[in-house]
Amino acid sequence: MNDSTLAARTITELTEHIVEVISDSGEGAQRCGQSLGSIAARMGIGTWTVEIIPAEIRPPARSVAGASGNRIRLGARRVTNGGDLTGLVVAFNEQVLLGRVRAGELAPGCTILLESLWRDHKDASIRQSYERTVQSLRSADFGVIEIPMARECAAVVPNAEKGKNMFALGMLCSIYSLELELAREQIALTFGKKARSIIDSNVKLLDAGYRWAEANLGFKYRIPAERPKAPQVVANGNTALALGVLASGMEICAMYPITPATSASHYLSDVFEKVGGVVHQAEDEIAACAFAIGASYAGKCTVTITSGPGYSLKQEAIGLAVMSEIPLVVINVQRGGPSTGQPTKAEQGDLMSAIFGSHGDAPKVVMAAATIEDCFYSVITARRIAETFNMVVVVLTDANLATSQQPFPRPQFDAAWMAPPADQGAVPEGLKPYDWDAATGLARRFIPGQPNGMHTVTGLAHDRESHVAYDPEINEESIHFRSLKLAALQRTLKAPPIFGPPNGDLLVVGWGSTQGAIEEAVESMQREGRKVSSMHLRFLQPLPPGIKQAMQGFKRVMTIEGNWSDRPEDQLIDESNRRYSALAMLLRARYLVDVDCWSEVRGQPIKPATIRKALLKKLQ
């Protein structure tokens, strides 16, 4: 490119753009994308990052299924989801790029910045693969720009393979007009535990990538933004969960490592000891839940964090906590199932098992975080409910929230979040361990060691004094009062707000991580004058009041969910055998309203354009 072309280069202003950085596992594309999102957020640009994670821990290099990286949506206003199609990709080889092309993730005419190392590779088959791929991409009207990343990095550091991610970050800072000094600060923060020499070499790579893009690329973008006036937190959902554990005053987390929940315990392991907390890694999921129940029984409200397969293993122990009325917070970061399913992919398949799992009648509170910020506050709320009602509270998130990053206002600490110290005073004479209140089902929590409080805890059916009892009336009495707790909690909940007018042609109901995509699709239709609104549920058991009244204001109601529902167009499917998605089944059964549903289980976050298409079809 000559100097006159560069001099004529103009900056194109965009309201939003989606960029991906993809590589083989271990080449740092995820870190590059996370850093880009953090830099943009500090400048006030709306950001939402989505990790691209292969199913295998270390898939073969240069494999179509092995793409690892990050998808970053940048916007001039607050961004609430990963968006639709990608406009620019930085790819470290052509094979990982093909995986994204075949998945239909790239917009028509997408700009592709492709590492050119493979064009001159010593292996003829790799050279041929590279050439074929570049030709096919250009034939499909993608804008392929070959970039000698390895060569440029080799001029800066001895091992060029370890530096491409920061070189790519520098290029992206140039392309999106991001402040280079903020990028240098981000590198210092990212590699803060490393030697100074490592930080310096990464800054050199960043600068080299920035200079190369400034000198060689003929395009540049700018997304308008105002720096945030209040402090922001840029975190993914698992970090937000861990911060919520800290803020709630819970002091013990017991878990067994499982994707995609494990990073929450990694963060807690780094910081929990500093505030007197303990992370206990048990030998398996069952032991983790049993440990948490024991710690809660001893007076500490405890959290156990897992994903779908681990939640299944915990079910019997959760039943023990329900029967003995020991407060417990269980976080389930959902993933694709059943069985080991898709460990790194997003799905909302665990709602029914969270509500109805366990043998016998085992009422639990079930909440679902809707945003990354909500991951933080949901844990605080869950702890307060667990200790107030002596119940198990399940918080559902999923792989989409777990690994996505978004800025949100830094929480202002409130002492009311914290767990109060357990009452160790003498139990009033004559009070029984399960003196259930006739109206609410509540009973005072007994702590081991309290004077007058000695009793035996059992998972067997028991009476008010905690004595094992198989008497029919006593058994039914205890089930009755444990169930009343849900009704007592439901009376304290507010009706969920409606996004849009309270009356219209279609109400869309969702839960969990689909909120941002649903509301973006609904808002676009509202701008066109269509009478569409949405409602998002954070409490799934008990369901809050006002839902039926809200549904009655619309001609049609449907849910949008990331779990399976049969498709009416299938030859065998009719109203007598159709399986509805989870929330749709709950709403139909509870309110006797004809709730339809649309769902997708592709292992990735549902896109606003996909939802919009489903809603338009429903309106027709």
Coordinates of C-alpha atoms in Angstrom, one line a residue:
M1 CA 0.0 0.0 0.0
N2 CA 1.5 3.4 -1.0
D3 CA 1.7 6.5 1.1
S4 CA -1.0 8.4 -0.9
T5 CA -3.5 5.6 -0.2
L6 CA -2.8 5.7 3.5
A7 CA -3.0 9.5 3.6
A8 CA -6.5 9.3 2.0
R9 CA -7.7 6.8 4.6
T10 CA -10.8 8.0 6.5
I11 CA -12.2 6.9 9.7
T12 CA -15.7 5.3 9.3
E13 CA -18.0 5.9 12.2
L14 CA -20.1 2.9 13.3
T15 CA -22.9 2.4 15.7
E16 CA -21.7 -1.1 16.4
H17 CA -19.5 -3.9 15.0
I18 CA -18.7 -7.5 15.9
V19 CA -15.1 -8.8 15.7
E20 CA -13.7 -12.2 16.3
V21 CA -10.2 -13.4 17.2
I22 CA -9.7 -17.1 16.6
S23 CA -6.8 -19.5 16.8
D24 CA -5.8 -22.9 17.9
S25 CA -6.1 -23.6 21.6
G26 CA -3.2 -22.2 23.6
E27 CA -2.4 -19.3 21.2
G28 CA -4.1 -16.6 23.3
A29 CA -7.0 -15.6 21.1
Q30 CA -9.4 -15.6 24.1
R31 CA -7.0 -13.4 26.1
C32 CA -6.7 -11.0 23.2
G33 CA -10.5 -10.7 22.9
Q34 CA -11.0 -10.2 26.6
S35 CA -8.4 -7.5 26.6
L36 CA -10.0 -5.8 23.7
G37 CA -13.4 -5.8 25.4
S38 CA -11.9 -4.3 28.6
I39 CA -10.1 -1.5 26.7
A40 CA -13.2 -0.6 24.8
A41 CA -15.3 -0.7 28.0
R42 CA -12.9 1.7 29.7
M43 CA -13.4 4.1 26.9
G44 CA -17.2 3.9 27.4
I45 CA -17.9 1.7 24.4
G46 CA -20.7 -0.8 25.0
T47 CA -19.1 -4.3 24.9
W48 CA -20.2 -7.9 25.2
T49 CA -17.6 -10.7 24.7
V50 CA -18.5 -14.3 24.0
E51 CA -15.8 -17.0 24.3
I52 CA -15.4 -19.5 21.4
I53 CA -14.4 -22.7 23.1
P54 CA -13.8 -26.0 21.5
A55 CA -15.4 -29.1 23.0
E56 CA -12.0 -30.8 23.6
I57 CA -9.5 -29.5 26.1
R58 CA -6.7 -29.5 23.5
P59 CA -8.0 -30.3 20.1
P60 CA -5.6 -31.0 17.2
A61 CA -3.9 -28.0 15.8
R62 CA -5.2 -26.6 12.6
S63 CA -8.6 -28.4 12.9
V64 CA -12.0 -27.0 11.8
A65 CA -13.6 -28.1 15.1
G66 CA -10.7 -26.7 17.2
A67 CA -11.4 -22.9 16.9
S68 CA -10.7 -21.2 20.2
G69 CA -11.1 -17.5 20.7
N70 CA -13.4 -14.6 21.4
R71 CA -16.3 -12.8 19.8
I72 CA -16.5 -9.1 20.8
R73 CA -19.5 -6.9 20.1
L74 CA -18.8 -3.2 20.3
G75 CA -21.5 -0.6 20.3
A76 CA -22.2 3.1 20.7
R77 CA -24.8 2.3 23.4
R78 CA -25.0 -0.4 26.1
V79 CA -24.7 -3.9 24.6
T80 CA -26.7 -6.7 26.3
N81 CA -25.9 -9.7 24.1
G82 CA -23.5 -11.1 21.5
G83 CA -25.5 -9.8 18.6
D84 CA -25.8 -11.3 15.1
L85 CA -23.2 -11.8 12.4
T86 CA -19.4 -11.0 12.6
G87 CA -18.1 -8.1 10.6
L88 CA -14.3 -8.6 11.0
V89 CA -12.2 -11.7 11.9
V90 CA -8.6 -12.1 12.9
A91 CA -7.6 -15.7 12.2
F92 CA -4.3 -17.4 13.0
N93 CA -4.9 -20.2 10.5
E94 CA -7.4 -21.0 7.8
Q95 CA -8.8 -24.2 9.4
V96 CA -10.2 -22.5 12.5
L97 CA -11.6 -19.9 10.2
L98 CA -13.4 -22.5 8.2
G99 CA -15.2 -23.7 11.3
R100 CA -16.7 -20.2 11.8
V101 CA -17.6 -19.9 8.1
R102 CA -19.4 -23.2 8.1
A103 CA -21.3 -22.3 11.3
G104 CA -22.7 -19.3 9.4
E105 CA -21.3 -16.8 11.9
L106 CA -19.7 -14.4 9.4
A107 CA -21.7 -11.5 7.8
P108 CA -21.6 -11.3 3.9
G109 CA -18.5 -9.4 2.9
C110 CA -16.9 -9.9 6.3
T111 CA -13.3 -8.6 6.5
I112 CA -10.8 -11.4 7.3
L113 CA -7.3 -10.7 8.6
L114 CA -5.6 -14.0 8.0
E115 CA -2.1 -15.1 9.1
S116 CA -0.1 -15.7 5.9
L117 CA 2.5 -18.0 7.5
W118 CA 0.9 -21.0 5.9
R119 CA 1.2 -19.9 2.3
D120 CA 5.0 -20.7 2.4
H121 CA 4.8 -23.6 4.8
K122 CA 7.3 -26.5 4.2
D123 CA 4.4 -29.0 4.1
A124 CA 2.9 -29.0 0.6
S125 CA -0.5 -30.2 1.9
I126 CA -0.7 -27.2 4.3
R127 CA 0.2 -24.8 1.5
Q128 CA -2.4 -26.2 -0.8
S129 CA -5.1 -26.2 2.0
Y130 CA -4.3 -22.5 2.7
E131 CA -4.4 -21.5 -1.0
R132 CA -7.7 -23.4 -1.6
T133 CA -9.3 -21.8 1.4
V134 CA -8.2 -18.2 0.5
Q135 CA -9.5 -18.7 -3.0
S136 CA -12.9 -20.0 -1.8
L137 CA -13.3 -17.2 0.7
R138 CA -12.6 -14.6 -1.9
S139 CA -15.0 -16.3 -4.3
A140 CA -17.6 -16.0 -1.6
D141 CA -17.0 -12.3 -1.5
F142 CA -15.2 -12.2 1.9
G143 CA -12.6 -9.5 2.1
V144 CA -9.4 -11.6 2.8
I145 CA -6.3 -9.6 3.8
E146 CA -3.2 -11.8 4.4
I147 CA -1.0 -10.6 7.2
P148 CA 2.5 -11.8 8.0
M149 CA 1.9 -11.9 11.8
A150 CA 4.6 -14.5 12.6
R151 CA 7.2 -12.6 10.6
E152 CA 6.3 -9.3 12.2
C153 CA 6.3 -10.8 15.7
A154 CA 9.7 -12.5 15.1
A155 CA 11.2 -9.0 14.7
V156 CA 10.1 -8.2 18.2
V157 CA 10.4 -11.4 20.3
P158 CA 12.3 -14.6 20.0
N159 CA 9.2 -16.9 19.9
A160 CA 6.8 -15.4 17.4
E161 CA 4.1 -18.1 18.1
K162 CA 3.7 -16.7 21.6
G163 CA 3.2 -13.2 20.6
K164 CA 0.5 -13.2 17.9
N165 CA -2.3 -12.5 20.3
M166 CA -0.8 -9.2 21.5
F167 CA 0.2 -8.2 17.9
A168 CA -3.5 -8.9 16.9
L169 CA -4.6 -6.7 19.9
G170 CA -2.5 -3.9 18.6
M171 CA -4.0 -4.2 15.1
L172 CA -7.5 -4.1 16.6
C173 CA -6.7 -1.1 18.7
S174 CA -5.7 0.7 15.5
I175 CA -8.7 -0.5 13.5
Y176 CA -11.2 0.5 16.2
S177 CA -9.4 3.8 17.2
L178 CA -8.8 2.6 20.7
E179 CA -6.4 4.4 23.0
L180 CA -3.0 2.7 22.9
E181 CA -2.1 3.8 26.4
L182 CA -5.2 2.1 27.8
A183 CA -4.1 -1.0 26.0
R184 CA -0.7 -0.9 27.6
E185 CA -2.3 -0.5 31.0
Q186 CA -4.5 -3.5 30.3
I187 CA -1.5 -5.6 29.4
A188 CA 0.2 -4.6 32.7
L189 CA -3.0 -5.7 34.5
T190 CA -3.4 -8.9 32.6
F191 CA 0.2 -10.0 33.1
G192 CA 0.6 -8.4 36.5
K193 CA 1.8 -11.6 38.2
K194 CA 4.4 -12.2 35.6
A195 CA 8.0 -10.8 35.4
R196 CA 8.4 -7.2 34.2
S197 CA 10.3 -8.5 31.1
I198 CA 7.1 -10.4 30.0
I199 CA 5.0 -7.3 30.4
D200 CA 7.5 -5.3 28.4
S201 CA 7.7 -7.8 25.6
N202 CA 3.9 -8.0 25.3
V203 CA 3.7 -4.2 25.1
K204 CA 6.3 -4.3 22.3
L205 CA 4.1 -6.7 20.4
L206 CA 1.1 -4.5 21.0
D207 CA 2.9 -1.5 19.7
A208 CA 4.2 -3.5 16.7
G209 CA 0.7 -4.6 15.7
Y210 CA -0.7 -1.1 16.1
R211 CA 2.1 0.4 13.9
W212 CA 1.7 -2.3 11.2
A213 CA -2.1 -1.7 11.0
E214 CA -1.6 2.1 10.8
A215 CA 1.0 1.6 8.0
N216 CA -0.7 -1.1 6.0
L217 CA -4.5 -1.3 6.4
G218 CA -6.7 1.0 4.4
F219 CA -9.6 1.1 6.8
K220 CA -10.3 2.4 10.3
Y221 CA -13.4 2.6 12.4
R222 CA -14.6 4.6 15.3
I223 CA -17.5 3.9 17.6
P224 CA -18.7 7.0 19.5
A225 CA -18.6 6.7 23.2
E226 CA -18.5 8.7 26.4
R227 CA -16.2 7.6 29.2
P228 CA -18.3 6.2 32.1
K229 CA -18.8 8.8 34.9
A230 CA -19.1 6.2 37.6
P231 CA -16.7 3.3 38.3
Q232 CA -17.4 0.2 36.2
V233 CA -16.7 -3.5 36.7
V234 CA -15.8 -5.5 33.6
A235 CA -16.3 -9.2 34.4
N236 CA -17.7 -12.4 33.1
G237 CA -20.7 -14.2 34.8
N238 CA -18.6 -16.6 36.8
T239 CA -16.5 -13.8 38.2
A240 CA -19.7 -11.9 39.0
L241 CA -21.0 -15.0 40.8
A242 CA -17.8 -15.3 42.9
L243 CA -18.0 -11.6 43.8
G244 CA -21.6 -12.2 44.8
V245 CA -20.5 -15.0 47.1
L246 CA -18.0 -12.5 48.7
A247 CA -20.6 -9.7 49.0
S248 CA -23.3 -12.0 50.5
G249 CA -21.1 -12.8 53.5
M250 CA -21.0 -16.5 52.8
E251 CA -17.7 -17.9 54.0
I252 CA -17.6 -21.4 52.5
C253 CA -17.8 -22.6 48.9
A254 CA -17.6 -26.4 48.4
M255 CA -17.4 -27.7 44.8
Y256 CA -15.8 -30.2 42.4
P257 CA -14.3 -28.8 39.2
I258 CA -16.7 -29.0 36.2
T259 CA -16.9 -27.0 33.0
P260 CA -18.2 -24.3 32.6
A261 CA -18.5 -23.5 36.4
T262 CA -14.9 -24.0 37.5
S263 CA -13.6 -20.5 36.9
A264 CA -15.9 -19.2 39.6
S265 CA -13.9 -21.4 42.1
H266 CA -10.6 -20.3 40.5
Y267 CA -11.5 -16.7 41.3
L268 CA -12.6 -17.5 44.8
S269 CA -9.5 -19.5 45.4
D270 CA -7.4 -16.4 44.6
V271 CA -9.3 -14.0 46.9
F272 CA -11.5 -15.9 49.4
E273 CA -8.8 -16.4 52.1
K274 CA -8.1 -12.7 52.2
V275 CA -11.6 -12.2 53.7
G276 CA -11.7 -15.3 55.8
G277 CA -13.4 -17.5 53.3
V278 CA -12.7 -21.2 52.4
V279 CA -12.9 -22.9 49.1
H280 CA -13.2 -26.7 49.6
Q281 CA -12.5 -28.9 46.6
A282 CA -14.2 -32.2 47.4
E283 CA -13.4 -35.6 45.9
D284 CA -16.6 -35.6 43.9
E285 CA -19.9 -33.7 43.4
I286 CA -21.8 -35.6 46.1
A287 CA -19.1 -35.0 48.7
A288 CA -19.1 -31.3 47.8
C289 CA -22.8 -31.0 48.4
A290 CA -22.6 -33.0 51.6
F291 CA -19.8 -30.8 52.9
A292 CA -21.8 -27.7 52.1
I293 CA -24.8 -29.0 54.0
G294 CA -22.7 -29.9 57.0
A295 CA -21.1 -26.4 57.1
S296 CA -24.6 -24.8 56.8
Y297 CA -25.9 -27.0 59.6
A298 CA -23.1 -25.8 61.8
G299 CA -24.2 -22.2 61.3
K300 CA -22.6 -21.1 58.1
C301 CA -24.8 -20.6 55.0
T302 CA -22.7 -22.3 52.3
V303 CA -22.7 -22.3 48.5
T304 CA -21.9 -25.2 46.2
I305 CA -21.2 -24.5 42.5
T306 CA -21.6 -27.0 39.7
S307 CA -23.0 -27.6 36.2
G308 CA -25.7 -30.0 34.9
P309 CA -24.0 -33.4 35.4
G310 CA -22.8 -32.3 38.9
Y311 CA -26.3 -31.0 39.8
S312 CA -27.7 -34.4 38.9
L313 CA -25.2 -36.1 41.3
K314 CA -26.1 -33.7 44.1
Q315 CA -29.8 -34.4 43.9
E316 CA -30.0 -36.8 46.8
A317 CA -28.0 -34.6 49.1
I318 CA -30.1 -31.6 48.1
G319 CA -33.1 -33.7 49.2
L320 CA -31.4 -34.1 52.6
A321 CA -31.1 -30.3 52.9
V322 CA -34.8 -29.9 52.0
M323 CA -36.0 -32.6 54.6
S324 CA -33.8 -31.3 57.4
E325 CA -34.5 -27.6 56.4
I326 CA -30.9 -26.6 56.3
P327 CA -30.2 -23.4 54.3
L328 CA -28.1 -24.0 51.2
V329 CA -27.3 -22.1 48.0
V330 CA -26.7 -24.2 44.9
I331 CA -25.4 -22.6 41.7
N332 CA -25.9 -24.5 38.4
V333 CA -24.0 -23.1 35.5
Q334 CA -25.9 -24.9 32.8
R335 CA -24.3 -26.5 29.7
G336 CA -25.5 -28.7 26.9
G337 CA -26.8 -32.1 27.8
P338 CA -27.9 -34.8 28.6
S339 CA -25.0 -36.9 30.0
T340 CA -21.7 -35.2 29.4
G341 CA -23.4 -33.5 26.4
Q342 CA -21.6 -30.4 25.3
P343 CA -19.4 -29.2 28.2
T344 CA -18.4 -25.9 26.6
K345 CA -21.7 -25.0 25.0
A346 CA -24.7 -22.9 26.2
E347 CA -28.1 -24.4 26.9
Q348 CA -31.1 -23.8 29.2
G349 CA -31.9 -27.5 29.8
D350 CA -31.9 -27.8 33.6
L351 CA -35.0 -25.8 34.6
M352 CA -37.3 -28.8 35.2
S353 CA -34.6 -30.8 37.1
A354 CA -33.9 -27.7 39.3
I355 CA -37.6 -27.4 40.2
F356 CA -38.8 -31.0 40.3
G357 CA -35.6 -33.0 40.7
S358 CA -35.1 -35.3 43.7
H359 CA -37.5 -38.1 44.8
G360 CA -40.5 -37.2 46.8
D361 CA -41.8 -33.7 47.3
A362 CA -38.7 -31.5 47.7
P363 CA -39.7 -27.8 47.3
K364 CA -36.8 -25.5 46.5
V365 CA -36.5 -21.9 45.4
V366 CA -35.3 -21.6 41.8
M367 CA -33.9 -18.3 40.4
A368 CA -32.3 -17.6 37.1
A369 CA -29.7 -14.8 36.5
A370 CA -30.6 -12.8 33.4
T371 CA -27.4 -10.7 33.0
I372 CA -23.8 -10.7 34.1
E373 CA -24.6 -8.0 36.7
D374 CA -27.6 -10.2 37.8
C375 CA -25.1 -13.0 38.5
F376 CA -23.7 -10.8 41.3
Y377 CA -27.0 -9.8 42.9
S378 CA -28.7 -13.2 42.5
V379 CA -26.2 -14.8 44.8
I380 CA -26.8 -12.2 47.5
T381 CA -30.6 -12.6 47.2
A382 CA -30.3 -16.4 47.2
R383 CA -28.3 -16.4 50.5
R384 CA -30.8 -14.1 52.2
I385 CA -33.8 -16.3 51.1
A386 CA -31.9 -19.5 52.1
E387 CA -31.3 -18.3 55.6
T388 CA -34.7 -16.6 56.1
F389 CA -36.7 -19.6 55.0
N390 CA -34.2 -22.4 55.9
M391 CA -34.5 -23.6 52.3
V392 CA -32.4 -24.7 49.3
V393 CA -32.1 -21.9 46.8
V394 CA -30.9 -22.9 43.3
V395 CA -29.4 -20.1 41.1
L396 CA -29.4 -21.0 37.4
T397 CA -26.9 -19.4 35.0
D398 CA -25.4 -20.9 31.8
A399 CA -22.3 -21.1 29.7
N400 CA -23.3 -17.9 27.8
L401 CA -23.3 -15.8 31.0
A402 CA -20.4 -17.7 32.5
T403 CA -17.8 -16.8 29.9
S404 CA -19.2 -13.6 28.4
Q405 CA -17.8 -10.2 29.6
Q406 CA -19.8 -7.0 30.0
P407 CA -19.2 -3.7 31.9
F408 CA -21.7 -2.9 34.7
P409 CA -21.8 -0.2 37.4
R410 CA -19.5 -1.1 40.3
P411 CA -21.8 -2.3 43.2
Q412 CA -22.0 0.0 46.2
F413 CA -21.6 -2.2 49.2
D414 CA -24.7 -2.5 51.5
A415 CA -24.2 -4.1 54.9
A416 CA -27.7 -5.6 54.5
W417 CA -26.2 -8.0 51.9
M418 CA -24.1 -9.8 54.5
A419 CA -25.2 -12.9 56.4
P420 CA -25.9 -11.9 60.0
P421 CA -24.1 -13.9 62.7
A422 CA -25.9 -17.1 63.7
D423 CA -27.9 -16.8 66.9
Q424 CA -26.0 -18.8 69.5
G425 CA -28.2 -17.7 72.4
A426 CA -30.2 -20.2 74.5
V427 CA -33.3 -21.7 72.7
P428 CA -36.4 -20.6 74.6
E429 CA -37.7 -23.4 76.9
G430 CA -40.2 -25.7 75.1
L431 CA -39.3 -24.5 71.5
K432 CA -39.0 -27.5 69.2
P433 CA -36.5 -27.9 66.3
Y434 CA -39.3 -27.9 63.8
D435 CA -42.0 -25.7 65.4
W436 CA -43.6 -24.9 62.1
D437 CA -45.6 -21.7 61.9
A438 CA -49.1 -22.5 60.8
A439 CA -49.3 -19.6 58.3
T440 CA -45.8 -19.6 56.7
G441 CA -44.3 -23.0 57.5
L442 CA -41.3 -21.3 59.0
A443 CA -39.4 -22.6 62.0
R444 CA -36.5 -21.2 64.0
R445 CA -33.1 -22.4 62.9
F446 CA -31.3 -24.4 65.6
I447 CA -27.5 -24.2 65.6
P448 CA -25.4 -27.0 67.2
G449 CA -24.2 -26.1 70.6
Q450 CA -27.1 -23.8 71.5
P451 CA -28.3 -24.3 75.1
N452 CA -31.7 -26.2 75.0
G453 CA -31.2 -26.9 71.4
M454 CA -29.9 -30.4 71.4
H455 CA -31.6 -32.6 68.8
T456 CA -30.9 -35.3 66.2
V457 CA -31.0 -34.2 62.5
T458 CA -32.3 -36.9 60.1
G459 CA -33.1 -37.3 56.5
L460 CA -36.0 -39.6 57.5
A461 CA -39.5 -38.4 58.0
H462 CA -39.7 -36.7 61.3
D463 CA -41.9 -34.8 63.7
R464 CA -41.6 -31.3 65.3
E465 CA -39.0 -32.6 67.7
S466 CA -36.9 -34.2 64.9
H467 CA -37.8 -37.7 66.0
V468 CA -38.1 -40.2 63.2
A469 CA -41.8 -40.7 62.7
Y470 CA -43.8 -42.6 60.1
D471 CA -47.2 -41.6 61.3
P472 CA -49.4 -40.6 58.3
E473 CA -50.6 -37.3 59.9
I474 CA -47.1 -36.3 60.9
N475 CA -45.6 -37.1 57.5
E476 CA -48.3 -35.1 55.7
E477 CA -47.9 -32.2 58.3
S478 CA -44.2 -31.8 57.5
I479 CA -44.7 -31.9 53.7
H480 CA -47.5 -29.3 54.1
F481 CA -45.3 -26.9 56.0
R482 CA -42.3 -27.2 53.8
S483 CA -44.5 -26.4 50.8
L484 CA -46.0 -23.4 52.6
K485 CA -42.6 -21.7 52.6
L486 CA -42.8 -21.2 48.8
A487 CA -46.2 -19.6 49.1
A488 CA -44.8 -17.3 51.9
L489 CA -41.9 -16.3 49.7
Q490 CA -44.2 -15.8 46.7
R491 CA -46.3 -13.2 48.7
T492 CA -43.1 -11.1 49.0
L493 CA -42.3 -11.0 45.3
K494 CA -43.2 -8.2 42.9
A495 CA -44.8 -8.7 39.5
P496 CA -42.2 -8.9 36.7
P497 CA -42.1 -5.7 34.6
I498 CA -43.2 -5.7 31.0
F499 CA -40.7 -4.4 28.4
G500 CA -43.1 -2.3 26.3
P501 CA -46.8 -1.6 26.4
P502 CA -49.0 -3.8 28.7
N503 CA -51.3 -4.7 25.8
G504 CA -50.7 -5.9 22.3
D505 CA -50.6 -8.7 19.8
L506 CA -47.7 -10.7 21.2
L507 CA -46.1 -11.1 24.6
V508 CA -42.7 -12.9 24.6
V509 CA -41.7 -14.5 27.9
G510 CA -38.1 -15.6 28.7
W511 CA -35.8 -16.5 31.5
G512 CA -32.0 -16.5 32.0
S513 CA -29.4 -15.3 29.6
T514 CA -31.8 -14.7 26.7
Q515 CA -33.0 -11.4 28.1
G516 CA -30.7 -9.1 26.1
A517 CA -31.3 -10.8 22.8
I518 CA -35.1 -11.0 23.3
E519 CA -35.4 -7.3 24.3
E520 CA -33.2 -6.3 21.3
A521 CA -35.5 -8.2 18.9
V522 CA -38.7 -6.9 20.6
E523 CA -37.4 -3.3 20.6
S524 CA -36.6 -3.5 16.8
M525 CA -40.2 -4.6 16.2
Q526 CA -41.6 -1.9 18.4
R527 CA -39.8 0.7 16.4
E528 CA -41.7 -0.6 13.3
G529 CA -45.0 -0.1 15.1
R530 CA -45.6 -3.8 15.9
K531 CA -47.5 -4.5 19.1
V532 CA -44.9 -6.8 20.7
S533 CA -43.7 -6.7 24.3
S534 CA -41.7 -9.0 26.5
M535 CA -41.5 -10.1 30.1
H536 CA -38.4 -11.8 31.7
L537 CA -38.7 -14.1 34.8
R538 CA -36.0 -14.2 37.5
F539 CA -38.0 -16.4 39.9
L540 CA -39.1 -19.7 38.4
Q541 CA -40.2 -21.3 41.7
P542 CA -42.2 -19.8 43.1
L543 CA -43.5 -17.9 40.1
P544 CA -44.1 -14.3 41.0
P545 CA -47.6 -12.7 41.1
G546 CA -49.0 -10.8 38.1
I547 CA -48.0 -13.2 35.3
K548 CA -51.5 -14.3 34.3
Q549 CA -52.8 -10.8 34.3
A550 CA -49.9 -9.7 32.1
M551 CA -50.5 -12.5 29.6
Q552 CA -54.2 -11.7 29.4
G553 CA -53.3 -8.3 27.9
F554 CA -52.1 -9.9 24.7
K555 CA -53.6 -11.9 21.9
R556 CA -50.8 -14.4 21.8
V557 CA -48.1 -15.5 24.3
M558 CA -44.9 -17.4 23.5
T559 CA -41.7 -18.2 25.2
I560 CA -38.2 -18.0 23.8
E561 CA -35.8 -20.6 25.3
G562 CA -32.6 -22.4 24.9
N563 CA -34.0 -25.9 25.5
W564 CA -35.9 -28.3 23.3
S565 CA -39.4 -28.1 22.0
D566 CA -41.0 -30.1 19.3
R567 CA -41.5 -28.4 16.0
P568 CA -45.2 -28.2 14.9
E569 CA -44.2 -28.6 11.2
D570 CA -42.8 -32.1 11.9
Q571 CA -45.0 -34.8 10.3
L572 CA -45.6 -36.7 13.6
I573 CA -46.2 -33.7 15.8
D574 CA -49.6 -32.4 16.8
E575 CA -51.2 -30.9 19.9
S576 CA -51.7 -34.3 21.5
N577 CA -48.0 -35.2 21.5
R578 CA -46.0 -32.0 21.2
R579 CA -43.3 -31.4 23.8
Y580 CA -43.2 -27.8 24.8
S581 CA -40.1 -26.0 26.1
A582 CA -39.6 -25.9 29.9
L583 CA -41.0 -22.5 30.7
A584 CA -43.9 -22.8 28.3
M585 CA -44.9 -26.1 30.0
L586 CA -44.8 -24.4 33.4
L587 CA -46.9 -21.4 32.3
R588 CA -49.4 -23.6 30.5
A589 CA -49.9 -25.8 33.5
R590 CA -50.0 -23.0 36.1
Y591 CA -52.2 -20.5 34.3
L592 CA -54.2 -22.6 31.8
V593 CA -53.2 -20.1 29.1
D594 CA -52.3 -21.2 25.5
V595 CA -48.6 -20.4 25.7
D596 CA -46.7 -21.3 22.5
C597 CA -42.9 -21.6 22.4
W598 CA -39.9 -21.3 20.1
S599 CA -36.6 -22.7 21.1
E600 CA -33.1 -23.4 19.8
V601 CA -30.4 -25.8 21.1
R602 CA -27.5 -25.1 18.8
G603 CA -25.0 -24.8 21.7
Q604 CA -24.5 -21.0 21.2
P605 CA -26.3 -17.9 22.4
I606 CA -29.5 -17.2 20.5
K607 CA -29.2 -14.2 18.2
P608 CA -31.5 -11.2 18.2
A609 CA -32.1 -11.6 14.4
T610 CA -33.1 -15.3 14.9
I611 CA -35.6 -14.3 17.6
R612 CA -37.0 -11.5 15.4
K613 CA -37.6 -14.0 12.6
A614 CA -39.4 -16.4 15.0
L615 CA -41.6 -13.5 16.3
L616 CA -42.5 -12.3 12.8
K617 CA -43.6 -15.8 11.9
K618 CA -45.7 -16.0 15.0
L619 CA -47.4 -12.7 14.2
Q620 CA -48.3 -13.9 10.7

